[in-house]
Amino acid sequence: MQEQNHSFMELRTELIRKLRDRGCTTITITGYRYLCNSIFTWLSDNGFDCYNEKAGALFLQYYQSVHGENQYYLALRTVVQRLNDLLKGTWSDVHSDKGKHFCLPDAFAEIVDRYCNWNESTGHAFGTVRNKRYAISWFLDELSKQDCKSLDVLSPVCIAHACLKVTNHSLWGEIRLFLTYLTEFEGVTSDYSTIVPHYSKPYVIPSVYSVEEIKRIEEAVDTSTVLGKRDYAMILLASRMGMRSGDIANLTIEDVLNRTDLDIIQTKTGNALHLPLISEVRLAIDDYLSVRPESQTDIVFINAYAPYNPITTSTIRAALRKYIGLAGIDSGNRKRGPHALRASLASSMVNNDISYETVRKVLGHSSNNAIKHYARIDIENLRKYSLTPPPPSDRFSDFLHGEVE
């Protein structure tokens, strides 16, 4: 079969159009565009005047030999897979960060589509449905390898073996929900969800900074410059209002100009968020808008240099890391992105006896389960209920004192 070749510009334009049609965010599309440029620049410098699958494979081979399989390599590999999809006139919904591809029997493929459509209809976000598709495709692929290629021949043994083959144990919960769905909507008479092992993901205490540390970070910003005014406003939106970096990057001038309240649709969840635009934040935004360079975009925060395109979330992360360093704060093992400021706000609120429900609403969570997350960082209130352990006695005491081998 003749290998398909496409010009760089033609293929990139088609990829961006495809991503827009699928509802991808501006940040995602910007990331794809940037990665495409990296790939096409290398190919052009190495004598390629168009793209094909062989060229994409050579680029990945070169990058891996120089830099290894780092996070940037994984992102580049995903883009190459998408470019190859366009060459073949297909679009696979399952491109994982491990490069897995699944060939399902027609009966299973139809069930996957029905299950994902049902999840979409019940309000799940695109990213959530994509993860569900990946989990159950892997599970059904392992089932089909055992010659279990339809729901009629499902058995506890096949299900147990398939689950053990799904080595990403965090996906077991998705498989359990899928098996419950099969019982309720696909005519499977037995509820096999109880067979799936339970897996509890190790909980990591969120990275938080004290009120004093956040004050030092804010004071480290030089607000006499355009760049400083922009960064100061972005940091306040994260530290004082707990906004996610994606929502900060997507704020429009209409959202904030002459407003005392903020009403947006959250990028991550698609849910509405209503917050009072507190005075300090509003003044910081107005201060930046008064010196903001002219741009064709209506996005509030733009790059500091021409052509003044909208910022990305990486701009916010880089700015915060910069000011943490300038403030002389030892972050240790703590994260240094805007989500740490969001977690710090939640921690500060619950430690000041603000109800978990209020915290949930301020941070824009729709699920009541999020309250449990905040309870875990309510260290001061948890400390009130700590128990004093009894003194060791008998054989245990002997063991602690080295008297038992």
Tab-separated table of C-alpha atoms in Angstrom:
chain	number	residue	atom	x	y	z
A	1	MET	CA	0.000	0.000	0.000
A	2	GLN	CA	1.336	3.441	-0.950
A	3	GLU	CA	2.435	5.514	2.021
A	4	GLN	CA	0.403	8.655	2.640
A	5	ASN	CA	2.285	11.979	2.649
A	6	HIS	CA	0.889	15.335	3.739
A	7	SER	CA	2.427	18.783	3.956
A	8	PHE	CA	3.207	20.008	7.448
A	9	MET	CA	0.837	22.974	7.271
A	10	GLU	CA	-2.010	20.924	5.809
A	11	LEU	CA	-1.718	18.210	8.437
A	12	ARG	CA	-1.431	20.622	11.373
A	13	THR	CA	-4.483	22.565	10.185
A	14	GLU	CA	-6.488	19.344	9.880
A	15	LEU	CA	-5.386	18.194	13.349
A	16	ILE	CA	-6.398	21.490	14.982
A	17	ARG	CA	-9.774	21.372	13.207
A	18	LYS	CA	-10.335	17.825	14.418
A	19	LEU	CA	-9.502	18.763	17.998
A	20	ARG	CA	-11.874	21.755	17.897
A	21	ASP	CA	-14.663	19.578	16.514
A	22	ARG	CA	-14.182	17.204	19.433
A	23	GLY	CA	-14.591	20.009	21.968
A	24	CYS	CA	-10.973	20.223	23.154
A	25	THR	CA	-10.080	23.322	25.156
A	26	THR	CA	-7.949	26.187	23.879
A	27	ILE	CA	-5.156	25.091	26.201
A	28	THR	CA	-5.156	21.552	24.777
A	29	ILE	CA	-5.167	22.838	21.200
A	30	THR	CA	-2.312	25.247	21.956
A	31	GLY	CA	-0.317	22.331	23.380
A	32	TYR	CA	-0.899	20.237	20.256
A	33	ARG	CA	0.099	23.157	18.024
A	34	TYR	CA	3.323	23.676	19.954
A	35	LEU	CA	4.219	19.968	19.816
A	36	CYS	CA	3.443	19.816	16.089
A	37	ASN	CA	5.839	22.703	15.531
A	38	SER	CA	8.588	20.830	17.415
A	39	ILE	CA	8.055	17.709	15.306
A	40	PHE	CA	7.824	19.514	11.967
A	41	THR	CA	10.842	21.728	12.672
A	42	TRP	CA	13.018	18.676	13.317
A	43	LEU	CA	11.709	16.917	10.205
A	44	SER	CA	12.331	19.998	8.051
A	45	ASP	CA	15.873	20.364	9.421
A	46	ASN	CA	16.518	16.721	8.574
A	47	GLY	CA	15.438	16.832	4.940
A	48	PHE	CA	11.732	15.990	5.117
A	49	ASP	CA	9.371	18.224	3.157
A	50	CYS	CA	6.187	16.370	4.181
A	51	TYR	CA	4.945	14.099	6.939
A	52	ASN	CA	4.408	10.342	6.857
A	53	GLU	CA	4.367	7.559	9.439
A	54	LYS	CA	8.022	6.702	8.844
A	55	ALA	CA	9.036	10.314	9.455
A	56	GLY	CA	7.080	10.387	12.719
A	57	ALA	CA	8.724	7.157	13.885
A	58	LEU	CA	12.212	8.489	13.058
A	59	PHE	CA	11.541	11.665	15.018
A	60	LEU	CA	10.421	9.711	18.103
A	61	GLN	CA	13.417	7.406	17.802
A	62	TYR	CA	15.758	10.417	17.703
A	63	TYR	CA	14.090	12.182	20.644
A	64	GLN	CA	14.086	9.039	22.777
A	65	SER	CA	17.779	8.383	22.088
A	66	VAL	CA	18.713	11.896	23.235
A	67	HIS	CA	16.254	12.603	26.065
A	68	GLY	CA	14.780	9.244	27.045
A	69	GLU	CA	11.081	8.573	27.704
A	70	ASN	CA	10.354	11.706	29.719
A	71	GLN	CA	6.945	13.393	29.988
A	72	TYR	CA	7.614	15.520	26.901
A	73	TYR	CA	8.395	12.385	24.902
A	74	LEU	CA	5.063	10.849	25.935
A	75	ALA	CA	3.228	13.989	24.796
A	76	LEU	CA	5.114	13.982	21.479
A	77	ARG	CA	4.241	10.318	20.959
A	78	THR	CA	0.555	11.079	21.440
A	79	VAL	CA	0.738	13.813	18.786
A	80	VAL	CA	2.517	11.460	16.365
A	81	GLN	CA	-0.223	8.886	16.929
A	82	ARG	CA	-2.865	11.503	16.180
A	83	LEU	CA	-1.043	12.606	13.008
A	84	ASN	CA	-0.890	8.971	11.903
A	85	ASP	CA	-4.630	8.681	12.555
A	86	LEU	CA	-5.231	11.561	10.154
A	87	LEU	CA	-3.080	9.912	7.475
A	88	LYS	CA	-5.127	6.717	7.766
A	89	GLY	CA	-8.458	8.540	7.888
A	90	THR	CA	-9.246	7.133	11.343
A	91	TRP	CA	-9.444	8.522	14.859
A	92	SER	CA	-8.835	6.083	17.677
A	93	ASP	CA	-10.368	7.064	20.987
A	94	VAL	CA	-7.875	4.966	22.888
A	95	HIS	CA	-4.387	6.457	22.898
A	96	SER	CA	-3.040	5.977	26.388
A	97	ASP	CA	0.150	7.318	27.858
A	98	LYS	CA	1.431	3.736	27.693
A	99	GLY	CA	0.761	3.484	23.974
A	100	LYS	CA	-1.842	0.715	24.349
A	101	HIS	CA	-4.188	-0.041	21.472
A	102	PHE	CA	-7.094	-2.457	21.698
A	103	CYS	CA	-8.788	-4.517	18.984
A	104	LEU	CA	-12.201	-5.476	20.340
A	105	PRO	CA	-14.775	-7.857	18.866
A	106	ASP	CA	-17.684	-6.004	17.263
A	107	ALA	CA	-20.044	-6.982	20.096
A	108	PHE	CA	-17.701	-5.510	22.704
A	109	ALA	CA	-16.961	-2.391	20.647
A	110	GLU	CA	-20.696	-1.643	20.451
A	111	ILE	CA	-21.066	-2.081	24.228
A	112	VAL	CA	-18.171	0.328	24.814
A	113	ASP	CA	-19.884	2.948	22.639
A	114	ARG	CA	-23.229	2.495	24.399
A	115	TYR	CA	-21.607	2.713	27.826
A	116	CYS	CA	-19.702	5.893	26.935
A	117	ASN	CA	-22.797	7.480	25.381
A	118	TRP	CA	-24.745	6.668	28.543
A	119	ASN	CA	-22.066	8.299	30.693
A	120	GLU	CA	-22.119	11.403	28.502
A	121	SER	CA	-25.907	11.589	28.823
A	122	THR	CA	-25.627	11.451	32.618
A	123	GLY	CA	-23.382	14.505	32.675
A	124	HIS	CA	-19.837	13.128	32.849
A	125	ALA	CA	-17.105	15.344	31.416
A	126	PHE	CA	-15.265	14.447	28.207
A	127	GLY	CA	-12.031	13.553	30.047
A	128	THR	CA	-13.900	11.311	32.483
A	129	VAL	CA	-15.641	9.437	29.675
A	130	ARG	CA	-12.336	9.029	27.847
A	131	ASN	CA	-10.792	7.441	30.937
A	132	LYS	CA	-13.786	5.110	31.284
A	133	ARG	CA	-13.437	4.105	27.623
A	134	TYR	CA	-9.768	3.324	28.165
A	135	ALA	CA	-10.407	1.263	31.316
A	136	ILE	CA	-13.194	-0.900	29.952
A	137	SER	CA	-11.497	-1.315	26.550
A	138	TRP	CA	-8.460	-2.733	28.313
A	139	PHE	CA	-10.676	-4.981	30.427
A	140	LEU	CA	-12.706	-6.254	27.454
A	141	ASP	CA	-9.526	-6.768	25.432
A	142	GLU	CA	-8.211	-9.049	28.177
A	143	LEU	CA	-11.539	-10.888	28.216
A	144	SER	CA	-11.428	-11.466	24.462
A	145	LYS	CA	-7.915	-12.930	24.775
A	146	GLN	CA	-9.532	-15.660	26.896
A	147	ASP	CA	-12.029	-16.407	24.090
A	148	CYS	CA	-14.721	-14.584	26.043
A	149	LYS	CA	-16.021	-12.440	23.178
A	150	SER	CA	-19.630	-11.824	24.161
A	151	LEU	CA	-21.657	-11.170	27.304
A	152	ASP	CA	-23.278	-14.599	27.004
A	153	VAL	CA	-20.081	-16.379	28.040
A	154	LEU	CA	-19.057	-14.087	30.922
A	155	SER	CA	-17.867	-16.009	33.952
A	156	PRO	CA	-16.324	-15.162	37.336
A	157	VAL	CA	-13.075	-16.881	36.345
A	158	CYS	CA	-12.709	-14.874	33.117
A	159	ILE	CA	-13.491	-11.616	34.904
A	160	ALA	CA	-11.015	-12.300	37.707
A	161	HIS	CA	-8.240	-13.174	35.250
A	162	ALA	CA	-8.963	-10.087	33.117
A	163	CYS	CA	-8.838	-7.807	36.165
A	164	LEU	CA	-5.440	-9.177	37.152
A	165	LYS	CA	-4.167	-8.431	33.639
A	166	VAL	CA	-5.224	-4.775	34.025
A	167	THR	CA	-2.047	-3.783	35.838
A	168	ASN	CA	-3.174	-0.189	36.442
A	169	HIS	CA	-5.107	-1.005	39.604
A	170	SER	CA	-6.653	2.463	39.803
A	171	LEU	CA	-8.848	1.366	36.851
A	172	TRP	CA	-10.477	-1.441	38.796
A	173	GLY	CA	-13.088	0.940	40.171
A	174	GLU	CA	-14.114	1.853	36.609
A	175	ILE	CA	-14.405	-1.837	35.739
A	176	ARG	CA	-16.623	-2.382	38.777
A	177	LEU	CA	-18.973	0.419	37.649
A	178	PHE	CA	-19.045	-1.031	34.137
A	179	LEU	CA	-20.057	-4.472	35.402
A	180	THR	CA	-22.869	-2.877	37.400
A	181	TYR	CA	-23.998	-1.123	34.213
A	182	LEU	CA	-24.059	-4.474	32.377
A	183	THR	CA	-26.432	-5.855	35.008
A	184	GLU	CA	-28.766	-2.856	34.885
A	185	PHE	CA	-28.828	-2.087	31.150
A	186	GLU	CA	-27.290	-4.895	29.068
A	187	GLY	CA	-29.220	-7.918	30.328
A	188	VAL	CA	-26.421	-9.624	32.272
A	189	THR	CA	-28.258	-11.611	34.928
A	190	SER	CA	-25.468	-11.806	37.530
A	191	ASP	CA	-23.807	-8.845	39.207
A	192	TYR	CA	-20.110	-9.579	38.720
A	193	SER	CA	-18.969	-6.249	40.147
A	194	THR	CA	-18.283	-7.872	43.533
A	195	ILE	CA	-15.543	-9.995	41.925
A	196	VAL	CA	-13.380	-6.993	41.071
A	197	PRO	CA	-10.673	-6.408	43.696
A	198	HIS	CA	-10.753	-3.164	45.632
A	199	TYR	CA	-7.833	-0.808	45.336
A	200	SER	CA	-7.266	2.256	47.484
A	201	LYS	CA	-4.936	4.783	45.953
A	202	PRO	CA	-2.379	5.980	48.511
A	203	TYR	CA	-3.467	9.360	49.771
A	204	VAL	CA	-0.979	12.208	49.578
A	205	ILE	CA	-1.513	15.236	51.798
A	206	PRO	CA	-2.013	18.248	49.494
A	207	SER	CA	0.851	20.721	49.199
A	208	VAL	CA	-0.042	23.834	51.176
A	209	TYR	CA	1.681	27.090	52.074
A	210	SER	CA	1.053	29.133	55.196
A	211	VAL	CA	-0.633	32.526	55.123
A	212	GLU	CA	2.737	34.121	55.877
A	213	GLU	CA	4.418	32.284	52.990
A	214	ILE	CA	1.691	33.278	50.535
A	215	LYS	CA	2.022	36.893	51.652
A	216	ARG	CA	5.767	36.722	50.940
A	217	ILE	CA	5.091	35.247	47.485
A	218	GLU	CA	2.685	38.073	46.652
A	219	GLU	CA	5.107	40.690	47.960
A	220	ALA	CA	7.894	39.283	45.778
A	221	VAL	CA	6.073	40.444	42.628
A	222	ASP	CA	7.305	43.726	41.134
A	223	THR	CA	3.988	45.404	40.326
A	224	SER	CA	5.666	48.424	38.719
A	225	THR	CA	5.985	46.510	35.412
A	226	VAL	CA	3.376	45.185	32.992
A	227	LEU	CA	4.631	41.640	33.544
A	228	GLY	CA	4.463	42.079	37.323
A	229	LYS	CA	0.929	43.472	37.213
A	230	ARG	CA	-0.182	40.499	35.129
A	231	ASP	CA	1.510	37.925	37.364
A	232	TYR	CA	0.223	39.561	40.550
A	233	ALA	CA	-3.375	39.424	39.320
A	234	MET	CA	-2.999	35.772	38.265
A	235	ILE	CA	-1.516	34.774	41.627
A	236	LEU	CA	-4.278	36.546	43.572
A	237	LEU	CA	-6.943	34.700	41.594
A	238	ALA	CA	-5.344	31.442	42.743
A	239	SER	CA	-4.447	32.419	46.321
A	240	ARG	CA	-7.476	34.531	47.297
A	241	MET	CA	-10.214	32.895	45.191
A	242	GLY	CA	-8.882	29.360	44.734
A	243	MET	CA	-9.350	29.330	40.961
A	244	ARG	CA	-7.834	26.590	38.834
A	245	SER	CA	-5.095	27.586	36.404
A	246	GLY	CA	-7.251	26.606	33.408
A	247	ASP	CA	-10.026	28.957	34.523
A	248	ILE	CA	-7.547	31.786	35.126
A	249	ALA	CA	-6.044	31.333	31.662
A	250	ASN	CA	-9.502	31.356	30.045
A	251	LEU	CA	-10.890	34.463	31.769
A	252	THR	CA	-12.227	37.007	29.293
A	253	ILE	CA	-12.356	40.768	29.658
A	254	GLU	CA	-16.147	40.573	29.669
A	255	ASP	CA	-15.950	38.219	32.680
A	256	VAL	CA	-14.189	40.800	34.862
A	257	LEU	CA	-14.655	44.306	33.446
A	258	ASN	CA	-16.863	46.459	35.721
A	259	ARG	CA	-17.980	43.352	37.597
A	260	THR	CA	-18.352	42.715	41.315
A	261	ASP	CA	-19.084	39.024	40.796
A	262	LEU	CA	-17.465	36.333	38.714
A	263	ASP	CA	-19.677	33.979	36.713
A	264	ILE	CA	-17.829	31.447	34.570
A	265	ILE	CA	-18.099	27.906	33.271
A	266	GLN	CA	-15.245	25.875	34.723
A	267	THR	CA	-12.863	24.432	32.148
A	268	LYS	CA	-12.262	21.173	34.014
A	269	THR	CA	-15.821	20.258	34.999
A	270	GLY	CA	-18.071	22.282	32.700
A	271	ASN	CA	-20.018	23.401	35.782
A	272	ALA	CA	-20.986	27.001	36.530
A	273	LEU	CA	-18.994	28.875	39.167
A	274	HIS	CA	-20.285	32.018	40.897
A	275	LEU	CA	-17.944	33.945	43.196
A	276	PRO	CA	-17.783	37.482	44.523
A	277	LEU	CA	-14.863	39.286	42.896
A	278	ILE	CA	-13.137	40.485	46.052
A	279	SER	CA	-11.787	44.017	46.014
A	280	GLU	CA	-8.057	43.212	46.104
A	281	VAL	CA	-8.365	40.862	43.156
A	282	ARG	CA	-10.571	43.274	41.197
A	283	LEU	CA	-8.112	46.125	41.741
A	284	ALA	CA	-5.185	43.950	40.643
A	285	ILE	CA	-7.010	42.941	37.451
A	286	ASP	CA	-8.012	46.548	36.705
A	287	ASP	CA	-4.413	47.644	37.279
A	288	TYR	CA	-3.199	45.100	34.741
A	289	LEU	CA	-5.906	45.905	32.188
A	290	SER	CA	-4.934	49.584	32.346
A	291	VAL	CA	-1.480	48.731	30.916
A	292	ARG	CA	-2.257	45.505	29.035
A	293	PRO	CA	-0.906	45.614	25.461
A	294	GLU	CA	-3.502	45.761	22.697
A	295	SER	CA	-4.376	42.344	21.369
A	296	GLN	CA	-6.961	40.781	19.082
A	297	THR	CA	-7.919	38.294	21.803
A	298	ASP	CA	-10.476	39.072	24.500
A	299	ILE	CA	-8.663	36.810	26.974
A	300	VAL	CA	-7.556	38.837	30.009
A	301	PHE	CA	-4.058	37.458	30.463
A	302	ILE	CA	-1.756	37.516	27.435
A	303	ASN	CA	1.918	36.906	26.817
A	304	ALA	CA	4.300	39.696	27.764
A	305	TYR	CA	5.747	39.958	24.252
A	306	ALA	CA	4.301	40.237	20.741
A	307	PRO	CA	2.215	38.777	19.175
A	308	TYR	CA	0.422	38.899	22.583
A	309	ASN	CA	-1.362	35.592	22.381
A	310	PRO	CA	-3.335	34.212	25.357
A	311	ILE	CA	-1.246	32.627	28.098
A	312	THR	CA	-1.378	28.916	28.886
A	313	THR	CA	-1.480	27.189	32.263
A	314	SER	CA	2.276	26.634	32.015
A	315	THR	CA	2.718	30.423	32.086
A	316	ILE	CA	0.968	30.557	35.464
A	317	ARG	CA	2.993	27.651	36.840
A	318	ALA	CA	6.278	29.198	35.701
A	319	ALA	CA	5.355	32.560	37.235
A	320	LEU	CA	4.503	31.025	40.598
A	321	ARG	CA	7.715	28.994	40.715
A	322	LYS	CA	9.632	32.175	39.944
A	323	TYR	CA	8.100	34.155	42.810
A	324	ILE	CA	8.403	31.299	45.311
A	325	GLY	CA	12.111	31.404	44.560
A	326	LEU	CA	12.318	35.192	44.789
A	327	ALA	CA	10.507	35.077	48.137
A	328	GLY	CA	13.204	32.757	49.481
A	329	ILE	CA	10.688	30.074	50.455
A	330	ASP	CA	11.994	26.543	50.853
A	331	SER	CA	9.255	24.517	49.159
A	332	GLY	CA	10.888	21.194	50.039
A	333	ASN	CA	8.756	18.399	48.581
A	334	ARG	CA	5.750	20.674	48.180
A	335	LYS	CA	4.389	21.390	44.729
A	336	ARG	CA	4.934	24.885	43.367
A	337	GLY	CA	1.995	25.245	40.996
A	338	PRO	CA	-1.241	27.237	41.364
A	339	HIS	CA	-3.063	24.155	42.660
A	340	ALA	CA	-0.933	24.418	45.807
A	341	LEU	CA	-2.401	27.895	46.375
A	342	ARG	CA	-5.877	26.467	45.851
A	343	ALA	CA	-5.203	23.758	48.435
A	344	SER	CA	-3.712	26.379	50.768
A	345	LEU	CA	-6.904	28.424	50.574
A	346	ALA	CA	-8.993	25.337	51.367
A	347	SER	CA	-6.737	24.496	54.309
A	348	SER	CA	-6.907	28.049	55.642
A	349	MET	CA	-10.698	28.136	55.368
A	350	VAL	CA	-11.345	24.839	57.131
A	351	ASN	CA	-8.809	25.678	59.843
A	352	ASN	CA	-10.814	28.863	60.463
A	353	ASP	CA	-13.995	26.825	61.039
A	354	ILE	CA	-15.601	27.656	57.685
A	355	SER	CA	-17.928	24.798	56.811
A	356	TYR	CA	-16.764	22.180	54.346
A	357	GLU	CA	-19.868	22.800	52.246
A	358	THR	CA	-18.909	26.472	51.849
A	359	VAL	CA	-15.368	25.491	50.896
A	360	ARG	CA	-16.742	23.061	48.340
A	361	LYS	CA	-18.843	25.776	46.707
A	362	VAL	CA	-16.029	28.342	46.718
A	363	LEU	CA	-13.705	25.921	44.936
A	364	GLY	CA	-16.386	24.917	42.454
A	365	HIS	CA	-16.776	21.225	43.258
A	366	SER	CA	-20.113	19.676	42.362
A	367	SER	CA	-19.661	16.458	44.352
A	368	ASN	CA	-20.241	16.236	48.079
A	369	ASN	CA	-17.433	13.667	48.213
A	370	ALA	CA	-14.978	16.540	47.790
A	371	ILE	CA	-15.722	17.528	51.397
A	372	LYS	CA	-13.798	14.442	52.560
A	373	HIS	CA	-10.747	15.785	50.765
A	374	TYR	CA	-10.838	19.001	52.798
A	375	ALA	CA	-11.384	17.113	56.048
A	376	ARG	CA	-8.031	15.409	55.585
A	377	ILE	CA	-6.170	18.740	55.526
A	378	ASP	CA	-8.058	20.130	58.527
A	379	ILE	CA	-5.068	19.300	60.702
A	380	GLU	CA	-5.871	21.612	63.606
A	381	ASN	CA	-9.394	20.268	64.125
A	382	LEU	CA	-8.202	16.688	63.693
A	383	ARG	CA	-5.583	17.349	66.348
A	384	LYS	CA	-8.375	17.968	68.896
A	385	TYR	CA	-9.487	14.355	68.611
A	386	SER	CA	-6.069	12.722	68.779
A	387	LEU	CA	-5.731	9.910	71.305
A	388	THR	CA	-2.843	9.479	73.695
A	389	PRO	CA	-1.488	5.946	73.279
A	390	PRO	CA	-1.163	3.878	76.452
A	391	PRO	CA	2.351	3.233	77.709
A	392	PRO	CA	3.873	-0.001	76.390
A	393	SER	CA	3.769	-2.967	78.702
A	394	ASP	CA	4.675	-6.621	78.970
A	395	ARG	CA	6.400	-8.218	75.966
A	396	PHE	CA	5.930	-5.164	73.726
A	397	SER	CA	7.742	-3.004	76.300
A	398	ASP	CA	10.539	-5.581	76.456
A	399	PHE	CA	10.782	-5.495	72.654
A	400	LEU	CA	11.053	-1.682	72.576
A	401	HIS	CA	13.855	-1.813	75.125
A	402	GLY	CA	15.779	-4.407	73.163
A	403	GLU	CA	15.147	-7.243	75.553
A	404	VAL	CA	13.386	-9.467	72.988
A	405	GLU	CA	15.136	-10.650	69.864
